[in-house]
Coordinates of C-alpha atoms in Angstrom, one line a residue:
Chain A
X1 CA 30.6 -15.1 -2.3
X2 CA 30.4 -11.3 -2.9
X3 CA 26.6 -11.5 -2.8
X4 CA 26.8 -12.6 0.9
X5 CA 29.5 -10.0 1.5
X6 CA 27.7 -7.4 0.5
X7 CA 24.0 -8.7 1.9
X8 CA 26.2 -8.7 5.0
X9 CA 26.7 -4.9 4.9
X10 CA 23.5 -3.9 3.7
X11 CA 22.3 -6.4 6.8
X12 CA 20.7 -3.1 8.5
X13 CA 18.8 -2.5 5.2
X14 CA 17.3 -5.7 4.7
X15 CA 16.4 -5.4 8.1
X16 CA 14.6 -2.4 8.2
X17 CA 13.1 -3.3 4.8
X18 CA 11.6 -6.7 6.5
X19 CA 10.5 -4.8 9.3
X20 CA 8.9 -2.2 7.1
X21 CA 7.2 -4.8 5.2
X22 CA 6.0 -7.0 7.9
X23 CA 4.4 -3.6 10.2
X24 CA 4.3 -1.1 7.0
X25 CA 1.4 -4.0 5.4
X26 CA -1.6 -2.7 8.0
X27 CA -0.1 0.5 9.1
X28 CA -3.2 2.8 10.4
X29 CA -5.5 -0.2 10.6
X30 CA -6.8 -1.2 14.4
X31 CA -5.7 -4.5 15.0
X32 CA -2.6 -4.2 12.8
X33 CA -0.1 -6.9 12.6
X34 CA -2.6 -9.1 14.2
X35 CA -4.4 -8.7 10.5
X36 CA -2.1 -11.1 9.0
X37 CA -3.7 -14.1 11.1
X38 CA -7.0 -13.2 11.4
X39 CA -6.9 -13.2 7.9
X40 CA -5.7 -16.6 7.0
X41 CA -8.2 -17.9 9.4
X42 CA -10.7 -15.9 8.6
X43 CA -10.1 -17.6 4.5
X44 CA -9.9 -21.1 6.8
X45 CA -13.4 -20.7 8.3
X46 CA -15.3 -19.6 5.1
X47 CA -13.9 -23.1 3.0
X48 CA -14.4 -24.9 6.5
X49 CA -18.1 -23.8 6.6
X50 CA -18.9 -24.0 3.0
X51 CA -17.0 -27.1 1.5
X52 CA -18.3 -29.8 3.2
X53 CA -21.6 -28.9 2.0
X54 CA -20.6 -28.5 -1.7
X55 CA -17.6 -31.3 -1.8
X56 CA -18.5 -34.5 -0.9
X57 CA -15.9 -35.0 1.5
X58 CA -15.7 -37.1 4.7
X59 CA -12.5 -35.9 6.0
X60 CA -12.2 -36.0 9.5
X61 CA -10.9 -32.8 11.4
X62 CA -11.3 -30.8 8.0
X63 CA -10.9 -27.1 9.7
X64 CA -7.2 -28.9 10.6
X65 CA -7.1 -30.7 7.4
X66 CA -7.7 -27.0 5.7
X67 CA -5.5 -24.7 8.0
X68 CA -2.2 -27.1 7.8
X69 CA -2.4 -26.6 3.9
X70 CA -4.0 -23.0 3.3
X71 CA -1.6 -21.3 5.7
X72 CA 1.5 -22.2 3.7
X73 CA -0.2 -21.8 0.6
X74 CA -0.7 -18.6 1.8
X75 CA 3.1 -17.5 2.3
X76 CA 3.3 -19.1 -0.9
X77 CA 0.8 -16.6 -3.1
X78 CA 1.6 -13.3 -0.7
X79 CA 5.3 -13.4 -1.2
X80 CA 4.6 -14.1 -4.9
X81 CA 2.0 -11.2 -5.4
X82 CA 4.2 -8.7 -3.2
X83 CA 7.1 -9.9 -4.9
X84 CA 6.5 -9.6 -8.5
X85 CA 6.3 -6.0 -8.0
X86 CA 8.6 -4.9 -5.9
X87 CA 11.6 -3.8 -7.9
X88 CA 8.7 -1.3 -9.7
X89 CA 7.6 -0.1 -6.9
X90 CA 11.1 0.8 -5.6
X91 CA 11.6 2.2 -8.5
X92 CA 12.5 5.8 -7.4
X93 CA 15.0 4.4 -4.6
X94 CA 16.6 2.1 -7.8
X95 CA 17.1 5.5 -9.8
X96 CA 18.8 7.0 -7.0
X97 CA 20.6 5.5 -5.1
X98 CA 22.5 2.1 -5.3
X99 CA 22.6 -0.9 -3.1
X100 CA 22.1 -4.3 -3.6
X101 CA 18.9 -5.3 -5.7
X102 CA 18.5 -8.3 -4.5
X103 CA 17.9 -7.3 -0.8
X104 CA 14.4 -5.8 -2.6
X105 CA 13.2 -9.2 -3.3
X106 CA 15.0 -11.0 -0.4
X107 CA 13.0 -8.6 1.9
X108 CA 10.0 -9.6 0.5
X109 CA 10.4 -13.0 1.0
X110 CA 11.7 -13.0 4.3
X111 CA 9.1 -10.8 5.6
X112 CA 6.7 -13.6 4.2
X113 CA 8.7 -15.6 6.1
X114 CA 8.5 -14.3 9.1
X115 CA 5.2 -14.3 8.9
X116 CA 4.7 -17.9 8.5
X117 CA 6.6 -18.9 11.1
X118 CA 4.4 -17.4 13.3
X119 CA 1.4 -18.4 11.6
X120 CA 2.7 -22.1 12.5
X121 CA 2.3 -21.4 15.8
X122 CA -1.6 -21.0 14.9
X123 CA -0.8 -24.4 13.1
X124 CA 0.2 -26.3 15.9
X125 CA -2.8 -24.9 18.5
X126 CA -4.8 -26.4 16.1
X127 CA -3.4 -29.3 15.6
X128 CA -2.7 -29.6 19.6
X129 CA -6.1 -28.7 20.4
X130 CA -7.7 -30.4 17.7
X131 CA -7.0 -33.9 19.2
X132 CA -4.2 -35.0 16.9
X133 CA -1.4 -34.0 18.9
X134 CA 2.2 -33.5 18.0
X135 CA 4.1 -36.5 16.0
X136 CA 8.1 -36.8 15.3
X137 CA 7.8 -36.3 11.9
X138 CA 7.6 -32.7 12.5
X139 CA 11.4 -32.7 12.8
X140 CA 10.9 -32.7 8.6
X141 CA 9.3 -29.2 9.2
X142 CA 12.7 -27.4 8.9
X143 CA 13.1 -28.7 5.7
X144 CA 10.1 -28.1 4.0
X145 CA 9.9 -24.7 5.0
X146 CA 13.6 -24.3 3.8
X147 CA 12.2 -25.6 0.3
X148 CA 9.2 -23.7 -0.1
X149 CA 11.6 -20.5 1.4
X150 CA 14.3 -20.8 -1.7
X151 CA 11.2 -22.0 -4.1
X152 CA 9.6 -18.9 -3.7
X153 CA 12.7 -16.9 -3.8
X154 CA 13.7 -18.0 -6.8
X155 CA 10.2 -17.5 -8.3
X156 CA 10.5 -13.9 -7.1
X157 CA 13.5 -13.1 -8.2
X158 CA 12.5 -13.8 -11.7
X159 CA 9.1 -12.1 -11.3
X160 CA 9.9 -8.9 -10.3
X161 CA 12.5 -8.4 -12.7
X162 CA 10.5 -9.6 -15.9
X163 CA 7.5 -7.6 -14.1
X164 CA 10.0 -4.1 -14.9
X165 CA 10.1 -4.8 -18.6
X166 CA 6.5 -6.7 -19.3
X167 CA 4.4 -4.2 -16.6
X168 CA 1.6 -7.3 -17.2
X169 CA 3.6 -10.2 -15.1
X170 CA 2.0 -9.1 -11.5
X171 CA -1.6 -9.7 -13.1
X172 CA -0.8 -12.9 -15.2
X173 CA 0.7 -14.2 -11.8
X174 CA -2.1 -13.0 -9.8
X175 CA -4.3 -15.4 -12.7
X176 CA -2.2 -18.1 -12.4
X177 CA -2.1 -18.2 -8.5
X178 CA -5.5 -18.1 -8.4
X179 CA -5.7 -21.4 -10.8
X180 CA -3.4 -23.2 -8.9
X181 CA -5.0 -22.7 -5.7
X182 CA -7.6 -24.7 -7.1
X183 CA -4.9 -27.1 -8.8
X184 CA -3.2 -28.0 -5.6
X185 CA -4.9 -30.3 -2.9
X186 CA -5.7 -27.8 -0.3
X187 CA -9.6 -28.1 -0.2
X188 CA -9.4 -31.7 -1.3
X189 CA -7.0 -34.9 -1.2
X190 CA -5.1 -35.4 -4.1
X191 CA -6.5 -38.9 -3.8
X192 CA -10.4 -37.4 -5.2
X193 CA -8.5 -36.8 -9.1
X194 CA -9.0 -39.5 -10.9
X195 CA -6.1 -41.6 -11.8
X196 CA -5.1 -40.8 -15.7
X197 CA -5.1 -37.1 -14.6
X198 CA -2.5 -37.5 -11.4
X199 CA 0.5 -36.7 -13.6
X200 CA -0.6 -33.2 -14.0
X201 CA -1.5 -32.7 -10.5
X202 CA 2.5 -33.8 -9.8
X203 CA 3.7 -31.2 -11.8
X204 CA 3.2 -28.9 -9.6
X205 CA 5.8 -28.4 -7.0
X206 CA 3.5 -26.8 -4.5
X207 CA 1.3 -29.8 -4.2
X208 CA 3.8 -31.8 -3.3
X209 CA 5.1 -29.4 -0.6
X210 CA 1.6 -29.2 0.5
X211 CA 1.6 -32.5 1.0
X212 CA 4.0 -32.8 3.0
X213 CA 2.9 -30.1 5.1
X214 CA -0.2 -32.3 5.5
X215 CA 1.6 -35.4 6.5
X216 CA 3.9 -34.2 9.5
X217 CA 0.7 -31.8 10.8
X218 CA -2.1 -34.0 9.7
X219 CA -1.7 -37.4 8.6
X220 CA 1.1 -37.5 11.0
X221 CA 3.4 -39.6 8.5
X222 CA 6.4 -39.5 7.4
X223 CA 6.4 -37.4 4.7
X224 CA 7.9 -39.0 1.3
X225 CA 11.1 -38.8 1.8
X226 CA 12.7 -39.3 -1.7
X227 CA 10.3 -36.8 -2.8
X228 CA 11.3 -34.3 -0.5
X229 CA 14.9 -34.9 -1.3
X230 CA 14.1 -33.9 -4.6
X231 CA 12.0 -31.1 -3.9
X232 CA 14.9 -29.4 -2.1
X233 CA 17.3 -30.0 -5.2
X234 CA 14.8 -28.2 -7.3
X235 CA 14.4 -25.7 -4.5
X236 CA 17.9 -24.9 -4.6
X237 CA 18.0 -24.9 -8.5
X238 CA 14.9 -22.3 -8.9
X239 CA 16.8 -20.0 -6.6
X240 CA 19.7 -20.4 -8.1
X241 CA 18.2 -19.7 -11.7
X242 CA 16.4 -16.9 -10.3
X243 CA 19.0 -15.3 -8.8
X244 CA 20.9 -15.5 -12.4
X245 CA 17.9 -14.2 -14.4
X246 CA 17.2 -11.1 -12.0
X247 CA 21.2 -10.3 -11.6
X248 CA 20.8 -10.7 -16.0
X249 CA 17.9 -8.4 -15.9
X250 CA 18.8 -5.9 -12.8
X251 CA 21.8 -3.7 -15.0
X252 CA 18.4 -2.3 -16.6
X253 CA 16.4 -1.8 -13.4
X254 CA 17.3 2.3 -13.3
X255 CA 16.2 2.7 -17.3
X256 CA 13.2 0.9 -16.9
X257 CA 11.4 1.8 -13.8
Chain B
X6 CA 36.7 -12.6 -12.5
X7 CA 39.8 -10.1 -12.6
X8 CA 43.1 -11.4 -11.3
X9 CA 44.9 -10.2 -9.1
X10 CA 47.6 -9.0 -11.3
X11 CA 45.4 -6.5 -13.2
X12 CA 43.5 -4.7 -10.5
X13 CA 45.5 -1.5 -9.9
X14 CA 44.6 -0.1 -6.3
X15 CA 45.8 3.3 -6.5
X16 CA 43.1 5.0 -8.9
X17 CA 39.3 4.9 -7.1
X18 CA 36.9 5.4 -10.2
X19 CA 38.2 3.9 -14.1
X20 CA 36.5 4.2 -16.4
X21 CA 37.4 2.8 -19.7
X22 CA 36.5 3.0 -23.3
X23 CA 33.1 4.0 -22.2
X24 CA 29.5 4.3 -24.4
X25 CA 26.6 5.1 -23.2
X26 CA 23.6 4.9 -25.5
X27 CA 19.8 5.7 -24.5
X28 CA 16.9 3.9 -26.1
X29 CA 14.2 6.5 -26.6
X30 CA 10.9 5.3 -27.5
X31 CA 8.9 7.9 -28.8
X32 CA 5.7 5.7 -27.4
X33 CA 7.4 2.7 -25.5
X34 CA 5.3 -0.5 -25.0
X35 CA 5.6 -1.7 -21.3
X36 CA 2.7 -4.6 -21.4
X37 CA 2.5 -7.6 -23.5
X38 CA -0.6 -6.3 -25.4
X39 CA 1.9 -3.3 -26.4
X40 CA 4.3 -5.3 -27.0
X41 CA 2.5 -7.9 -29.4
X42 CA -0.1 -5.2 -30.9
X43 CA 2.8 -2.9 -31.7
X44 CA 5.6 -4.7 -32.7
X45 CA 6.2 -3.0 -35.5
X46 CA 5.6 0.4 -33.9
X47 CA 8.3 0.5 -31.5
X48 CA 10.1 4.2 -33.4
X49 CA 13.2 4.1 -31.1
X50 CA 15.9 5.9 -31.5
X51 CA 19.7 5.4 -29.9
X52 CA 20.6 8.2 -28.9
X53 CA 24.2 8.0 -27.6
X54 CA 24.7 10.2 -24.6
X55 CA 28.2 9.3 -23.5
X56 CA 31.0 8.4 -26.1
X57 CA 34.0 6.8 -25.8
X58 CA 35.1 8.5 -22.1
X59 CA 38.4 7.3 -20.6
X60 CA 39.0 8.9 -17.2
X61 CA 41.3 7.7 -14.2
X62 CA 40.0 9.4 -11.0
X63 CA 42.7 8.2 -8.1
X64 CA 42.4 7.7 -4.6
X65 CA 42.4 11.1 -2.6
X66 CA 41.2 13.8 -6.0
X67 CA 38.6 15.9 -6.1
X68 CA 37.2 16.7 -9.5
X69 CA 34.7 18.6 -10.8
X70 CA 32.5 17.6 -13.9
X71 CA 31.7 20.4 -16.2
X72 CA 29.6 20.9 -18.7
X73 CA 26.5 22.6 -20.3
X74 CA 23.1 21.0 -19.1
X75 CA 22.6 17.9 -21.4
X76 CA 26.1 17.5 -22.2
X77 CA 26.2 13.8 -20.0
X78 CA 28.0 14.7 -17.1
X79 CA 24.8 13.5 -14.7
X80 CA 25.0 10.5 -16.6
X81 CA 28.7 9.8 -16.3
X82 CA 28.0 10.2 -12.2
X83 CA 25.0 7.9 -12.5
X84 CA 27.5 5.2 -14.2
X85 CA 29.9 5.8 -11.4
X86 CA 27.5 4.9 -8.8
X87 CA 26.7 2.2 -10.8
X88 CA 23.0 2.8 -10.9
X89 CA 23.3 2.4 -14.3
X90 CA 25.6 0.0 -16.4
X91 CA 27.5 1.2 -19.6
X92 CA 26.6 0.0 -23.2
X93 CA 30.2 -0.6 -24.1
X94 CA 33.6 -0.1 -21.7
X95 CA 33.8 -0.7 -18.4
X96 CA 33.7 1.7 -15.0
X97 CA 34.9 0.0 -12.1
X98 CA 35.2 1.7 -8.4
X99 CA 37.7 0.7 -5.9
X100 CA 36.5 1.6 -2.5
X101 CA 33.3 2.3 -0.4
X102 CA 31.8 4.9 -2.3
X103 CA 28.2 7.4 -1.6
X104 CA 26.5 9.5 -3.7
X105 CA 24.2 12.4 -3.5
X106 CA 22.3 12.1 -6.4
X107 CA 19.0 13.6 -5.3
X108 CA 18.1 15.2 -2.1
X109 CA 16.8 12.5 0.5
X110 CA 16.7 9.9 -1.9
X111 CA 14.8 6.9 0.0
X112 CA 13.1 9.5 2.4
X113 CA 9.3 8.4 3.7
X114 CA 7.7 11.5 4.2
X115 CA 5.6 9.8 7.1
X116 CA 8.4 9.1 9.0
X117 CA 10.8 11.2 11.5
X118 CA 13.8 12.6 10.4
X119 CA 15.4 10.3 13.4
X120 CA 13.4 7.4 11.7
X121 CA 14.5 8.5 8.3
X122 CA 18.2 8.8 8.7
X123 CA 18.4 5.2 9.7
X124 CA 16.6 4.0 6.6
X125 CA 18.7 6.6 4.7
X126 CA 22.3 5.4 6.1
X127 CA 21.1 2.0 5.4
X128 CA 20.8 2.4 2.2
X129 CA 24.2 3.1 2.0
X130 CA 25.3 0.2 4.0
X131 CA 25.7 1.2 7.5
X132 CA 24.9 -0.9 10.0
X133 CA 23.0 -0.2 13.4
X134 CA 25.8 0.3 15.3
X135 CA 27.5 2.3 12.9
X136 CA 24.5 4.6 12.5
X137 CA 24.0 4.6 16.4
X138 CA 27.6 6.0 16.7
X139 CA 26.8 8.5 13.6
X140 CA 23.5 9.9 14.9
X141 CA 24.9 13.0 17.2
X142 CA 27.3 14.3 14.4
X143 CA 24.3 14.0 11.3
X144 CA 21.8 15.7 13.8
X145 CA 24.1 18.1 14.6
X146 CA 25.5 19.1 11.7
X147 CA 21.7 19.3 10.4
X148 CA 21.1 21.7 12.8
X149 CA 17.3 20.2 12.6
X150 CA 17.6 19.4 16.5
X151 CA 14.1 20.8 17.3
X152 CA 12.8 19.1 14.2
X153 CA 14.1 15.9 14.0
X154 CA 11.2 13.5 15.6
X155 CA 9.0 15.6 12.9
X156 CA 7.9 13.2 10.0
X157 CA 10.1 14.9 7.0
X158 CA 6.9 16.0 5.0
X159 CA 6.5 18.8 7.4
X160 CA 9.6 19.6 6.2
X161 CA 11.1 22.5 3.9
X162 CA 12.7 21.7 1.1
X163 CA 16.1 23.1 2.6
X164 CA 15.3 21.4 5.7
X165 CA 15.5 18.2 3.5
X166 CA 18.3 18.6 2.1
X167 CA 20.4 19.5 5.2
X168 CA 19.5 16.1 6.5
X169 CA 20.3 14.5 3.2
X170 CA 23.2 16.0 2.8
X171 CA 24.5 15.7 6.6
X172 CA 23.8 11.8 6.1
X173 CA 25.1 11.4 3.0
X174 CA 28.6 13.1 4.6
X175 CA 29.1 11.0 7.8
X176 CA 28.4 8.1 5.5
X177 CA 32.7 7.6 5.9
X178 CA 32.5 6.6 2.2
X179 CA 36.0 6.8 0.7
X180 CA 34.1 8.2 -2.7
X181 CA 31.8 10.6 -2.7
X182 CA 29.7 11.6 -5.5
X183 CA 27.4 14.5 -5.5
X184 CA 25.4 16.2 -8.3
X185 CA 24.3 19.7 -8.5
X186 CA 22.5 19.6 -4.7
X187 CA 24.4 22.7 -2.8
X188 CA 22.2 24.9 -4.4
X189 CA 19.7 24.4 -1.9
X190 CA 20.1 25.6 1.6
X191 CA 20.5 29.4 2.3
X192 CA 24.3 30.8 2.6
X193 CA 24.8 29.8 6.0
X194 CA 24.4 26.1 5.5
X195 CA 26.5 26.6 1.9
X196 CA 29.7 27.3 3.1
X197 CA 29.2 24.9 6.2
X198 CA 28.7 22.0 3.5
X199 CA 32.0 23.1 1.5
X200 CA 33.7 23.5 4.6
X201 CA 33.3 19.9 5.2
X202 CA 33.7 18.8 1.7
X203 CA 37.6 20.4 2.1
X204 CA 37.8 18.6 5.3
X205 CA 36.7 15.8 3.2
X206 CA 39.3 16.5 0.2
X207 CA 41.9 17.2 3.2
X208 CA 41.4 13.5 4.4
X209 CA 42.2 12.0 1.2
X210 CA 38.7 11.3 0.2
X211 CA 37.7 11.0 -3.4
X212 CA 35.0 13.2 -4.4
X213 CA 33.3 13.8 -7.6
X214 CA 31.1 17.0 -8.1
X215 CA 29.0 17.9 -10.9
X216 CA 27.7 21.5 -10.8
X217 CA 27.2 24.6 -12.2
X218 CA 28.7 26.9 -9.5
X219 CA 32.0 27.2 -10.6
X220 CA 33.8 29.6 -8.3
X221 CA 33.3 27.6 -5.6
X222 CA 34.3 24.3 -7.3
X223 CA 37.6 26.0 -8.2
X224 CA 39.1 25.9 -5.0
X225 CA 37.4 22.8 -3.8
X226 CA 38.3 20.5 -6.9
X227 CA 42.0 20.6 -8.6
X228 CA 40.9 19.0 -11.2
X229 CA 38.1 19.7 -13.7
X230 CA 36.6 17.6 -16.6
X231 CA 34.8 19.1 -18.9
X232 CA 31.9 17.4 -21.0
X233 CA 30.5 18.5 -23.9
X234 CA 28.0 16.4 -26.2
X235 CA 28.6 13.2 -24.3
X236 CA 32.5 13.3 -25.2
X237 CA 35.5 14.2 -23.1
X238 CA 36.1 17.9 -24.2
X239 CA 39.5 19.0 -21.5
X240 CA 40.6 17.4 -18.6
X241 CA 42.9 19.0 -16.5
X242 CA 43.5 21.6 -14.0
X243 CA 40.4 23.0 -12.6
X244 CA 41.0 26.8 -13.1
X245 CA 42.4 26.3 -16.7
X246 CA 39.3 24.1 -17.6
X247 CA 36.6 26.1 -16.1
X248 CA 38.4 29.8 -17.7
X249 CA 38.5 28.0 -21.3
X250 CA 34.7 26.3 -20.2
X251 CA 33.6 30.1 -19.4
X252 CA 35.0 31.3 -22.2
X253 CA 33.2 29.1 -24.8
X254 CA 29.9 29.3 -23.1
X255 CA 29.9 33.1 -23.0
X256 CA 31.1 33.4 -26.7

């Protein structure tokens, strides 16, 4: 309870720090904040023009197939990059003055946030104009946006505090994130991996949250419900874990940086 | 969790039993290669800055923290503001409380000073409005009028720390910590920034000060710790401390 007191008097600091993060990314380029959808769709078009040539794939709609999955997984790997170093590059702030720590990684992953929401908006032009239309089972989007939110809170709340001790975490992530791009079904269907190697493909959180992203935008399903249930217990219990682990690590933030 | 019974709401900084020990690396490993490579490399030494300190600041002092550089009185404010935790003991703070640590800490050079006093009051956990209703006095008592929709890098360095400092002081905190920072800023702006630290004092405020000018500290603070070798060496009235302090030093 005292961390929501006190994120509610340093509300004018997470705020400007979201702000900061969200304008402060493409300060001085041309088309600025307009960068950070261009960007994604920009990735979008490259697999959309390449893959079908390499992958056998017969997919219909695949640029909407691609964009309803690669735009979250986006949020997913910017907030995680940004975030695993953020306490260290605070660092002189951290040695000076106090405030809550946590607002440092918070920021991060609101700003991500923020971002995504209006990078949905993209999502749903596509999806509009693409000749799929809109189903009721985007209701669920809420939800899976509120699991991937505390997922990757959690993650980077744990990242950025190892990253002050072990200076190597922001490149072992960067490796991993790069792997797991390739281990989640964004470019495929989960359906292409043969059967005896599915169990290893479900161990990873973000392919189910993919999925689901896939079936209210795409597939226009229900999205597995059970699942999804599940996926927001262990949503809650990474961010709750990370939480614990950064407020653990944080009393050595000052020394450290 | 503390109950209820044992928080005492008279005194606004307590510390208690307090140790404070520094790991110094002579080469310290921060990646994994280091880490695994090295492991048996790692010379560190504890070097034990603070010792066993027990001091009960209460609401509405001012004291002054004496000592000779390296003696751990920076570090004693630094555990106050909790920017750092003690290795053994406890400090606990009852109240809002703002410190001074270093001039313009938080300050982006790119931006205004207009820009930068929001970011800076935020920091200390002021809100919009409460920063909105702040703004006249800080720029004012700045006296950076012409300057203040400059970015700060154009700045001088006592420009920079008027802003700092007139931030820091309309922060309302009811603690106030500052460390060795009036030394910038030419005469004029001196005695304007003690003027409002006795206003301060005069408004039951708590304020700690660690510094080396000591005539002025003597009327400001009442009370003066003095800190030698990480341990509590006096702790009493502030001219009686700082005469046997100047005493010692000059022997």
């Amino acid at each position: 309870m005292n961390l929501f007191k006190e994120l509610y008097q340093y509300r004018e600091l997470l705020k400007s720090n979201v702000k900061k993060e969200i304008r402060g990314k493409y300060k001085g380029s041309f088309l600025g904040i307009i960068w950070s959808f261009v960007n994604p769709l920009l990735t979008v078009l490259v697999y959309a023009i390449i893959f079908p040539y390499i992958l056998k794939q017969d997919q219909p709609n695949y640029l909407i197939f691609l964009i309803v999955a690669i735009i979250p997984w986006n949020f997913f790997t910017t907030v995680l990059n940004q975030g695993s170093t953020t306490v260290l590059v605070n660092g002189n702030i951290i040695k000076k003055v106090y405030f809550p720590r946590e607002i440092l990684p918070i920021s991060i992953v609101v700003s991500g946030l923020v971002n995504f929401l209006i990078s949905c908006i993209i999502i749903l032009l596509f999806v509009l104009f693409g000749g799929l239309g809109f189903s009721i089972y985007l209701l669920y989007l809420p939800i899976i946006i509120l699991i991937q939110f505390m997922m990757s809170l959690g993650f980077v709340f744990v990242l950025s505090a190892i990253n002050v001790y072990v200076r190597d975490v922001e490149y072992i992530v960067n490796f991993v994130l790069t792997l797991l791009f390739y281990a989640t079904p964004i470019l495929y269907d989960a359906s292409l991996i043969p059967a005896r190697l599915q169990w290893i493909l479900n161990l990873n959180p973000m392919k189910h949250l993919i999925e689901a992203y896939r079936a209210i935008f795409y597939y226009q399903q229900s999205p597995n419900l059970v699942g999804l249930l599940s996926l927001l217990c262990i949503g809650f219990g990474v961010m709750i874990l990370g939480y614990v682990i950064f407020k653990a690590l944080e009393k050595g933030f000052a020394e450290e940086v | 969790m503390k109950s209820k019974k044992q928080m005492d709401h008279s005194f606004a900084i307590q510390v208690k039993d307090m140790t404070k020990t520094f790991k110094i690396y002579s080469d310290k490993p921060s990646t994994l290669k280091e880490r695994v490579v090295f492991w048996n490399r790692n010379k560190k030494e504890i070097r034990t800055v603070l010792e066993n300190i027990n001091v009960t600041i209460h609401k509405g002092e001012s004291v002054a923290l004496i000592g000779t550089n390296g003696s751990g009185k920076s570090t004693l404010l630094k555990l106050m503001t909790r920017i750092i935790y003690p290795t053994k003991g406890s400090v606990t703070t009852n109240g809002k409380l703002t410190s001074l640590l270093e001039l313009g800490a938080g300050f982006h050079p790119d931006f205004t000073g207009r820009e930068n006093i929001y970011f800076n009051a935020s920091i200390f956990g002021l809100t919009r409005e409460e920063i909105d209703a702040r703004l006249d006095d800080i720029i004012e008592f700045s006296e950076l009028q012409e300057f203040i929709d400059n970015p700060v890098r154009t700045y001088s360095s006592g420009m920079y720390m008027r802003l700092a400092f007139s931030v820091a002081i309309n922060v309302d905190a009811e603690i106030l910590l500052i460390d060795e920072i009036l030394a910038v800023g030419d005469q004029h702006f001196q005695d304007k920034c003690f003027q409002k630290l006795h206003e301060l004092r005069d408004s039951n405020k708590t304020i700690v000060i660690v510094t080396h000018s000591l005539d002025s500290v003597k009327e400001l603070c009442h009370r003066a710790i003095w800190i030698s070798d990480g341990k509590m060496r006096m702790d009493g009235d502030s001219k009686e401390v700082i005469d046997a302090y100047l005493e010692e030093v000059s022997r």
